[in-house]
PDB file of C-alpha atoms in Angstrom:
ATOM      1  CA  UNK A   1      35.237 -37.335  -9.851  1.00 87.00           C
ATOM      2  CA  UNK A   2      38.062 -37.544  -7.290  1.00 88.00           C
ATOM      3  CA  UNK A   3      40.404 -35.445  -9.414  1.00 87.00           C
ATOM      4  CA  UNK A   4      37.744 -32.748  -9.669  1.00 89.00           C
ATOM      5  CA  UNK A   5      37.146 -32.794  -5.919  1.00 89.00           C
ATOM      6  CA  UNK A   6      40.880 -32.522  -5.258  1.00 88.00           C
ATOM      7  CA  UNK A   7      40.920 -29.299  -7.298  1.00 88.00           C
ATOM      8  CA  UNK A   8      38.073 -27.652  -5.353  1.00 89.00           C
ATOM      9  CA  UNK A   9      39.723 -24.927  -3.210  1.00 88.00           C
ATOM     10  CA  UNK A  10      36.934 -24.644  -0.620  1.00 83.00           C
ATOM     11  CA  UNK A  11      36.890 -28.411  -0.066  1.00 85.00           C
ATOM     12  CA  UNK A  12      40.695 -28.535   0.250  1.00 86.00           C
ATOM     13  CA  UNK A  13      40.634 -25.795   2.883  1.00 81.00           C
ATOM     14  CA  UNK A  14      37.804 -27.428   4.832  1.00 80.00           C
ATOM     15  CA  UNK A  15      39.579 -30.775   4.823  1.00 84.00           C
ATOM     16  CA  UNK A  16      42.780 -29.126   6.014  1.00 81.00           C
ATOM     17  CA  UNK A  17      40.886 -27.450   8.864  1.00 77.00           C
ATOM     18  CA  UNK A  18      38.977 -30.661   9.670  1.00 74.00           C
ATOM     19  CA  UNK A  19      42.173 -32.147  11.081  1.00 71.00           C
ATOM     20  CA  UNK A  20      41.813 -29.758  14.045  1.00 69.00           C
ATOM     21  CA  UNK A  21      38.486 -30.451  15.802  1.00 63.00           C
ATOM     22  CA  UNK A  22      36.803 -27.505  17.484  1.00 69.00           C
ATOM     23  CA  UNK A  23      38.046 -25.058  14.858  1.00 70.00           C
ATOM     24  CA  UNK A  24      35.595 -22.513  13.469  1.00 71.00           C
ATOM     25  CA  UNK A  25      35.942 -22.035   9.724  1.00 66.00           C
ATOM     26  CA  UNK A  26      34.761 -18.999   7.764  1.00 68.00           C
ATOM     27  CA  UNK A  27      33.655 -19.831   4.225  1.00 66.00           C
ATOM     28  CA  UNK A  28      33.511 -17.039   1.700  1.00 67.00           C
ATOM     29  CA  UNK A  29      32.820 -17.566  -1.964  1.00 61.00           C
ATOM     30  CA  UNK A  30      34.246 -14.806  -4.165  1.00 56.00           C
ATOM     31  CA  UNK A  31      32.447 -16.224  -7.205  1.00 53.00           C
ATOM     32  CA  UNK A  32      29.068 -15.955  -5.483  1.00 50.00           C
ATOM     33  CA  UNK A  33      29.867 -12.465  -4.217  1.00 49.00           C
ATOM     34  CA  UNK A  34      30.572 -11.275  -7.745  1.00 49.00           C
ATOM     35  CA  UNK A  35      27.267 -12.673  -8.979  1.00 49.00           C
ATOM     36  CA  UNK A  36      25.233 -11.348  -6.064  1.00 51.00           C
ATOM     37  CA  UNK A  37      26.882  -7.997  -5.391  1.00 51.00           C
ATOM     38  CA  UNK A  38      24.207  -6.067  -7.226  1.00 51.00           C
ATOM     39  CA  UNK A  39      21.260  -7.509  -5.321  1.00 51.00           C
ATOM     40  CA  UNK A  40      22.548  -8.251  -1.786  1.00 52.00           C
ATOM     41  CA  UNK A  41      25.742  -8.727   0.138  1.00 57.00           C
ATOM     42  CA  UNK A  42      26.820 -12.372   0.522  1.00 63.00           C
ATOM     43  CA  UNK A  43      27.709 -13.021   4.176  1.00 73.00           C
ATOM     44  CA  UNK A  44      30.403 -15.612   4.977  1.00 74.00           C
ATOM     45  CA  UNK A  45      29.310 -18.820   6.662  1.00 72.00           C
ATOM     46  CA  UNK A  46      30.850 -19.797  10.016  1.00 74.00           C
ATOM     47  CA  UNK A  47      31.072 -23.535  10.665  1.00 69.00           C
ATOM     48  CA  UNK A  48      32.371 -25.169  13.863  1.00 71.00           C
ATOM     49  CA  UNK A  49      34.108 -28.445  13.070  1.00 68.00           C
ATOM     50  CA  UNK A  50      33.851 -31.572  15.215  1.00 71.00           C
ATOM     51  CA  UNK A  51      36.186 -34.569  15.298  1.00 77.00           C
ATOM     52  CA  UNK A  52      36.525 -35.808  11.703  1.00 83.00           C
ATOM     53  CA  UNK A  53      35.349 -39.318  10.880  1.00 88.00           C
ATOM     54  CA  UNK A  54      37.346 -41.988   9.043  1.00 91.00           C
ATOM     55  CA  UNK A  55      35.900 -41.158   5.621  1.00 91.00           C
ATOM     56  CA  UNK A  56      36.694 -37.464   6.027  1.00 90.00           C
ATOM     57  CA  UNK A  57      40.229 -38.277   7.194  1.00 91.00           C
ATOM     58  CA  UNK A  58      40.745 -40.598   4.210  1.00 93.00           C
ATOM     59  CA  UNK A  59      39.497 -37.871   1.860  1.00 92.00           C
ATOM     60  CA  UNK A  60      41.910 -35.390   3.478  1.00 91.00           C
ATOM     61  CA  UNK A  61      44.777 -37.847   3.001  1.00 90.00           C
ATOM     62  CA  UNK A  62      43.854 -38.362  -0.656  1.00 91.00           C
ATOM     63  CA  UNK A  63      43.509 -34.649  -1.439  1.00 91.00           C
ATOM     64  CA  UNK A  64      46.818 -33.939   0.297  1.00 89.00           C
ATOM     65  CA  UNK A  65      48.563 -36.635  -1.744  1.00 88.00           C
ATOM     66  CA  UNK A  66      47.039 -35.273  -4.950  1.00 87.00           C
ATOM     67  CA  UNK A  67      48.276 -31.762  -4.162  1.00 84.00           C
ATOM     68  CA  UNK A  68      51.710 -32.475  -2.713  1.00 80.00           C
ATOM     69  CA  UNK A  69      53.026 -35.597  -4.368  1.00 65.00           C
ATOM     70  CA  UNK A  70      55.794 -35.514  -6.946  1.00 73.00           C
ATOM     71  CA  UNK A  71      55.140 -39.053  -8.114  1.00 68.00           C
ATOM     72  CA  UNK A  72      52.899 -39.620 -11.108  1.00 77.00           C
ATOM     73  CA  UNK A  73      50.286 -41.956  -9.630  1.00 84.00           C
ATOM     74  CA  UNK A  74      48.167 -41.605  -6.496  1.00 86.00           C
ATOM     75  CA  UNK A  75      46.178 -44.641  -5.370  1.00 86.00           C
ATOM     76  CA  UNK A  76      43.143 -43.886  -3.169  1.00 88.00           C
ATOM     77  CA  UNK A  77      43.221 -47.251  -1.324  1.00 91.00           C
ATOM     78  CA  UNK A  78      42.200 -45.952   2.103  1.00 93.00           C
ATOM     79  CA  UNK A  79      39.525 -43.661   0.651  1.00 91.00           C
ATOM     80  CA  UNK A  80      38.105 -46.543  -1.377  1.00 90.00           C
ATOM     81  CA  UNK A  81      38.081 -48.781   1.716  1.00 90.00           C
ATOM     82  CA  UNK A  82      36.163 -46.137   3.669  1.00 91.00           C
ATOM     83  CA  UNK A  83      33.656 -45.623   0.837  1.00 89.00           C
ATOM     84  CA  UNK A  84      33.098 -49.401   0.715  1.00 87.00           C
ATOM     85  CA  UNK A  85      32.306 -49.403   4.447  1.00 87.00           C
ATOM     86  CA  UNK A  86      29.586 -46.785   3.879  1.00 82.00           C
ATOM     87  CA  UNK A  87      28.309 -48.222   0.585  1.00 82.00           C
ATOM     88  CA  UNK A  88      28.962 -51.939   0.167  1.00 81.00           C
ATOM     89  CA  UNK A  89      27.839 -51.778  -3.452  1.00 79.00           C
ATOM     90  CA  UNK A  90      31.366 -50.595  -4.333  1.00 78.00           C
ATOM     91  CA  UNK A  91      33.051 -53.734  -2.959  1.00 79.00           C
ATOM     92  CA  UNK A  92      34.267 -56.238  -5.507  1.00 75.00           C
ATOM     93  CA  UNK A  93      35.646 -53.734  -8.020  1.00 70.00           C
ATOM     94  CA  UNK A  94      32.540 -53.812 -10.217  1.00 71.00           C
ATOM     95  CA  UNK A  95      32.133 -50.943 -12.648  1.00 75.00           C
ATOM     96  CA  UNK A  96      30.146 -48.092 -11.057  1.00 75.00           C
ATOM     97  CA  UNK A  97      29.031 -44.670 -12.212  1.00 81.00           C
ATOM     98  CA  UNK A  98      31.220 -41.807 -11.028  1.00 85.00           C
ATOM     99  CA  UNK A  99      28.187 -39.754  -9.975  1.00 87.00           C
ATOM    100  CA  UNK A 100      27.159 -42.579  -7.618  1.00 86.00           C
ATOM    101  CA  UNK A 101      30.621 -42.585  -6.042  1.00 86.00           C
ATOM    102  CA  UNK A 102      30.481 -38.821  -5.690  1.00 89.00           C
ATOM    103  CA  UNK A 103      27.070 -38.974  -4.029  1.00 89.00           C
ATOM    104  CA  UNK A 104      28.078 -41.690  -1.539  1.00 88.00           C
ATOM    105  CA  UNK A 105      31.376 -39.964  -0.778  1.00 89.00           C
ATOM    106  CA  UNK A 106      29.883 -36.532  -0.083  1.00 88.00           C
ATOM    107  CA  UNK A 107      26.842 -37.927   1.751  1.00 90.00           C
ATOM    108  CA  UNK A 108      29.137 -40.106   3.863  1.00 88.00           C
ATOM    109  CA  UNK A 109      31.369 -37.176   4.796  1.00 87.00           C
ATOM    110  CA  UNK A 110      28.334 -35.046   5.621  1.00 85.00           C
ATOM    111  CA  UNK A 111      26.917 -37.830   7.837  1.00 87.00           C
ATOM    112  CA  UNK A 112      30.183 -37.797   9.819  1.00 83.00           C
ATOM    113  CA  UNK A 113      29.712 -34.113  10.748  1.00 70.00           C
TER     114      UNK A 113
END
């Protein structure tokens, strides 16, 4: 789930911009524009970013490490710690479903907006 998120261009750009609070970000989706161009024009979304929370900052750090590192292994320790603060069910290293992690991670980042 985390590898897939780290390869999502729109998320990477938003996380990069989230480091600078007060920035307005324009989101355009070329894939959606291609699908919708025959029926209506897809307008870009403008989003003003506030100060990022600890979960969002940890996600930014993880995505940056995944994109820029030359070493073979990236350990998401800080991201995991922040997820555990939002959802204590992940503490203790029990086996969990990846879709549950994804849901708690994205919901947690959205709640920090």
